Amino acid sequence: GQSLEQPSEVTAVEGAIVQINCTYQTSGFYGLSWYQQHDGGAPTFLSYNALDGLEETGRFSSFLSRSDSYGYLLLQELQMKDSASYFCAVLTGYSTLTFGKGTMLLVSP
Amino acid sequence: DTAVSQTPKYLVTQMGNDKSIKCEQNLGHDTMYWYKQDSKKFLKIMFSYNNKELIINETVPNRFSPKSPDKAHLNLHINSLELGDSAVYFCASSQTASSYEQYFGPGTRLTVT
C-alpha cells in the first residue's frame, strides 16, 4: 500500500522558521510535491523534488532524500498568511498523485 | 479568468437523490481529475481522464460516474446519494498525465442530509 506520514499540526510565531517533515512508503516514486491549502480554499502547488537535494523558491524550500524516503518543506520568515494546511504528495505513477494527511500550520503573532 | 472552475460551489441534498458537479479548465491541459476531501482533510484521487479517456479509476462506488465530453470538461454524476458522500469534491487538471503540478478548482462542498 501507499503511506505518507507528516505531523498533524505545527505551531510557530511570525518571523520564525518551521520545517514540516514527510516520510513515505509507496510502491512507485517519481517525485515529492508540496501543496498549500488555506481553510475553505483549494490546494495550490508549492514545489516538487524529483532528485535528492534542496529546491528553493523564495521563502519556501523543499528537500528530498530518496534513499531515506524522506522530504521536508522549510518555511522561512513566517507570516500570518502562511497559516494553512500543507500536504506532501508523491507522484507514484502515471497520473497518480498520492497525498499525505496534511499538516496544519498555525502562525501566531 | 479562472483556470479551473467548478459548479456548484455548495450542494445540499437529501439521501437517495442524484446530483451532478461540473468542471471546466481553460488552461489547455490534457489531463483532468476528481478528488474527494473528507472532513479530516484527507485528499484522495477518484478518477483521472487524459484527452477524454479514463485512465485512473480508484476504488469508488459505481454510484459515481465521471464523464468527459471534451478535454476541457469533466463532470461527476452521483446516483443514490448517501450520508457518507458528504465531502468537498475537487476537480483538478495538469498539462499531461505525467505532470507533477496539478491545478485545483475551488471545490464543491456536498452535504447529504
Short mmCIF file of C-alpha atoms in Angstrom, two decimals:
data_model
loop_
_atom_site.label_atom_id
_atom_site.label_comp_id
_atom_site.label_asym_id
_atom_site.label_seq_id
_atom_site.Cartn_x
_atom_site.Cartn_y
_atom_site.Cartn_z
CA GLY A 1 0.00 0.00 0.00
CA GLN A 2 0.91 3.64 -0.03
CA SER A 3 1.59 5.64 3.13
CA LEU A 4 2.80 9.15 3.70
CA GLU A 5 3.43 10.38 7.23
CA GLN A 6 3.56 14.02 8.24
CA PRO A 7 2.83 15.75 11.56
CA SER A 8 -0.79 16.69 12.06
CA GLU A 9 -0.08 20.13 13.46
CA VAL A 10 2.82 22.55 13.83
CA THR A 11 2.78 25.93 15.58
CA ALA A 12 5.22 28.80 15.20
CA VAL A 13 5.45 32.56 15.60
CA GLU A 14 5.76 35.22 12.95
CA GLY A 15 9.26 35.62 11.62
CA ALA A 16 10.33 32.13 12.69
CA ILE A 17 11.44 29.18 10.56
CA VAL A 18 9.45 25.96 10.52
CA GLN A 19 10.15 22.57 8.97
CA ILE A 20 7.39 20.12 8.00
CA ASN A 21 8.64 16.58 7.53
CA CYS A 22 7.24 13.87 5.31
CA THR A 23 8.21 10.21 5.17
CA TYR A 24 6.75 7.95 2.56
CA GLN A 25 6.38 4.29 1.67
CA THR A 26 4.99 3.89 -1.81
CA SER A 27 5.11 1.23 -4.48
CA GLY A 28 6.33 3.72 -7.05
CA PHE A 29 8.17 7.01 -6.76
CA TYR A 30 8.75 9.71 -9.34
CA GLY A 31 8.94 12.70 -7.06
CA LEU A 32 7.67 14.53 -3.99
CA SER A 33 5.38 17.56 -4.22
CA TRP A 34 4.12 20.02 -1.65
CA TYR A 35 0.75 21.75 -1.72
CA GLN A 36 -0.70 24.51 0.44
CA GLN A 37 -4.38 24.74 1.31
CA HIS A 38 -5.97 27.59 3.21
CA ASP A 39 -9.20 26.95 5.10
CA GLY A 40 -12.06 26.81 2.63
CA GLY A 41 -9.70 27.05 -0.32
CA ALA A 42 -8.21 24.80 -2.95
CA PRO A 43 -4.83 23.08 -2.75
CA THR A 44 -2.15 25.07 -4.58
CA PHE A 45 1.17 23.74 -5.78
CA LEU A 46 4.30 24.90 -3.93
CA SER A 47 7.22 22.76 -5.02
CA TYR A 48 8.47 19.49 -6.48
CA ASN A 49 11.58 17.41 -5.95
CA ALA A 50 12.45 14.54 -8.24
CA LEU A 51 16.12 14.34 -7.26
CA ASP A 52 17.90 14.48 -3.92
CA GLY A 53 18.68 17.91 -2.60
CA LEU A 54 17.20 21.26 -1.80
CA GLU A 55 14.95 23.35 -4.05
CA GLU A 56 14.43 26.97 -3.08
CA THR A 57 11.53 29.19 -4.11
CA GLY A 58 11.50 32.47 -2.24
CA ARG A 59 10.74 31.90 1.44
CA PHE A 60 9.92 28.25 0.83
CA SER A 61 12.41 25.43 0.29
CA SER A 62 11.85 21.73 -0.18
CA PHE A 63 14.26 18.89 0.38
CA LEU A 64 14.30 15.27 -0.72
CA SER A 65 16.34 12.23 0.24
CA ARG A 66 15.27 9.30 -1.89
CA SER A 67 17.46 6.83 -0.02
CA ASP A 68 15.71 7.76 3.24
CA SER A 69 12.24 8.09 1.68
CA TYR A 70 12.09 11.45 3.38
CA GLY A 71 11.48 15.03 2.48
CA TYR A 72 10.65 18.29 4.16
CA LEU A 73 9.23 21.70 3.46
CA LEU A 74 11.04 24.63 5.06
CA LEU A 75 9.20 27.90 5.53
CA GLN A 76 11.27 30.93 6.48
CA GLU A 77 10.29 34.39 7.76
CA LEU A 78 6.86 33.09 8.65
CA GLN A 79 3.91 35.38 8.09
CA MET A 80 0.36 35.15 9.39
CA LYS A 81 -0.83 34.35 5.88
CA ASP A 82 1.25 31.14 5.96
CA SER A 83 -1.29 29.65 8.39
CA ALA A 84 -2.72 26.83 6.30
CA SER A 85 -2.55 23.07 5.78
CA TYR A 86 0.46 21.69 3.95
CA PHE A 87 0.31 18.40 2.11
CA CYS A 88 3.15 16.29 0.84
CA ALA A 89 2.25 14.22 -2.18
CA VAL A 90 4.13 11.50 -4.02
CA LEU A 91 3.86 11.05 -7.75
CA THR A 92 3.60 7.29 -7.69
CA GLY A 93 2.88 6.63 -11.32
CA TYR A 94 1.14 7.74 -14.45
CA SER A 95 -1.36 10.40 -13.43
CA THR A 96 -1.27 9.30 -9.80
CA LEU A 97 -0.57 11.75 -7.02
CA THR A 98 -0.93 10.25 -3.53
CA PHE A 99 -1.38 12.79 -0.75
CA GLY A 100 -0.39 12.72 2.90
CA LYS A 101 -2.96 13.64 5.51
CA GLY A 102 -1.74 17.19 5.80
CA THR A 103 -0.04 19.33 8.44
CA MET A 104 -1.92 22.28 9.86
CA LEU A 105 0.47 25.19 10.42
CA LEU A 106 -0.65 27.81 12.91
CA VAL A 107 1.34 31.04 12.88
CA SER A 108 0.81 33.34 15.85
CA PRO A 109 1.84 37.00 16.25
CA ASP B 1 -10.11 34.33 -15.92
CA THR B 2 -10.46 31.35 -13.62
CA ALA B 3 -8.16 28.48 -14.62
CA VAL B 4 -10.22 25.60 -13.20
CA SER B 5 -13.84 26.28 -12.33
CA GLN B 6 -16.50 24.10 -10.73
CA THR B 7 -20.23 24.42 -10.27
CA PRO B 8 -21.95 24.46 -7.95
CA LYS B 9 -19.80 25.64 -5.04
CA TYR B 10 -22.25 24.29 -2.49
CA LEU B 11 -24.70 21.43 -2.86
CA VAL B 12 -27.14 20.37 -0.16
CA THR B 13 -29.37 17.44 -0.94
CA GLN B 14 -31.19 14.52 0.61
CA MET B 15 -30.19 10.88 0.71
CA GLY B 16 -31.25 8.96 -2.34
CA ASN B 17 -31.10 11.91 -4.72
CA ASP B 18 -28.94 12.13 -7.85
CA LYS B 19 -26.70 15.13 -8.42
CA SER B 20 -24.02 16.36 -10.80
CA ILE B 21 -20.95 18.56 -10.41
CA LYS B 22 -19.39 20.26 -13.42
CA CYS B 23 -15.79 21.21 -14.01
CA GLU B 24 -14.09 23.22 -16.74
CA GLN B 25 -10.47 24.20 -17.30
CA ASN B 26 -9.23 26.86 -19.69
CA LEU B 27 -5.53 26.00 -19.39
CA GLY B 28 -5.39 23.76 -22.43
CA HIS B 29 -4.37 20.84 -20.22
CA ASP B 30 -4.70 17.23 -21.37
CA THR B 31 -5.49 15.63 -18.01
CA MET B 32 -8.27 16.20 -15.51
CA TYR B 33 -9.00 14.67 -12.12
CA TRP B 34 -11.65 14.31 -9.46
CA TYR B 35 -10.58 14.24 -5.80
CA LYS B 36 -12.61 13.75 -2.64
CA GLN B 37 -11.57 15.55 0.55
CA ASP B 38 -13.24 14.23 3.69
CA SER B 39 -13.91 16.00 6.97
CA LYS B 40 -10.39 15.14 8.18
CA LYS B 41 -8.97 16.86 5.09
CA PHE B 42 -7.73 13.62 3.57
CA LEU B 43 -7.45 14.20 -0.17
CA LYS B 44 -7.96 11.11 -2.31
CA ILE B 45 -7.95 10.64 -6.06
CA MET B 46 -11.17 9.26 -7.51
CA PHE B 47 -10.78 9.47 -11.28
CA SER B 48 -8.37 10.72 -13.88
CA TYR B 49 -9.03 11.45 -17.56
CA ASN B 50 -6.45 12.04 -20.23
CA ASN B 51 -7.73 13.52 -23.50
CA LYS B 52 -11.25 12.40 -22.62
CA GLU B 53 -10.18 8.83 -21.81
CA LEU B 54 -10.49 7.36 -18.34
CA ILE B 55 -7.04 6.34 -17.08
CA ILE B 56 -7.47 6.16 -13.33
CA ASN B 57 -10.50 4.71 -11.59
CA GLU B 58 -9.81 4.20 -7.92
CA THR B 59 -12.00 2.09 -5.68
CA VAL B 60 -15.07 4.25 -5.91
CA PRO B 61 -18.69 3.02 -5.71
CA ASN B 62 -20.44 2.54 -9.05
CA ARG B 63 -22.84 5.30 -8.00
CA PHE B 64 -20.12 7.74 -9.05
CA SER B 65 -19.83 8.18 -12.79
CA PRO B 66 -17.47 10.68 -14.40
CA LYS B 67 -17.94 11.95 -17.91
CA SER B 68 -15.62 13.97 -20.12
CA PRO B 69 -17.38 15.45 -23.15
CA ASP B 70 -14.13 17.10 -24.27
CA LYS B 71 -10.70 17.57 -22.76
CA ALA B 72 -11.66 20.90 -21.16
CA HIS B 73 -14.60 19.47 -19.24
CA LEU B 74 -15.01 16.75 -16.65
CA ASN B 75 -18.30 16.19 -14.89
CA LEU B 76 -19.17 13.97 -11.96
CA HIS B 77 -22.60 12.41 -11.57
CA ILE B 78 -23.55 10.75 -8.31
CA ASN B 79 -26.56 8.46 -8.02
CA SER B 80 -28.45 7.50 -4.88
CA LEU B 81 -26.54 9.84 -2.60
CA GLU B 82 -25.56 8.57 0.85
CA LEU B 83 -24.61 10.37 4.06
CA GLY B 84 -21.02 9.20 3.62
CA ASP B 85 -20.77 11.06 0.32
CA SER B 86 -20.71 14.35 2.21
CA ALA B 87 -17.32 15.88 1.46
CA VAL B 88 -15.61 18.51 -0.64
CA TYR B 89 -15.04 17.40 -4.21
CA PHE B 90 -12.17 18.99 -6.10
CA CYS B 91 -11.60 18.97 -9.79
CA ALA B 92 -8.00 19.42 -10.95
CA SER B 93 -6.06 19.50 -14.18
CA SER B 94 -2.47 19.05 -15.30
CA GLN B 95 -0.64 19.68 -18.54
CA THR B 96 -0.07 15.98 -19.15
CA ALA B 97 -0.78 12.77 -17.28
CA SER B 98 2.81 12.64 -16.05
CA SER B 99 2.90 16.26 -14.82
CA TYR B 100 3.65 16.74 -11.16
CA GLU B 101 1.87 20.10 -10.91
CA GLN B 102 -1.86 19.97 -10.67
CA TYR B 103 -4.19 22.95 -10.70
CA PHE B 104 -7.21 22.61 -8.45
CA GLY B 105 -10.66 24.10 -8.81
CA PRO B 106 -12.33 25.88 -5.86
CA GLY B 107 -14.16 22.73 -4.75
CA THR B 108 -17.79 21.74 -4.33
CA ARG B 109 -18.97 21.19 -0.78
CA LEU B 110 -21.57 18.43 -0.90
CA THR B 111 -23.78 17.91 2.13
CA VAL B 112 -26.14 14.96 2.17
CA THR B 113 -28.90 15.07 4.79
#
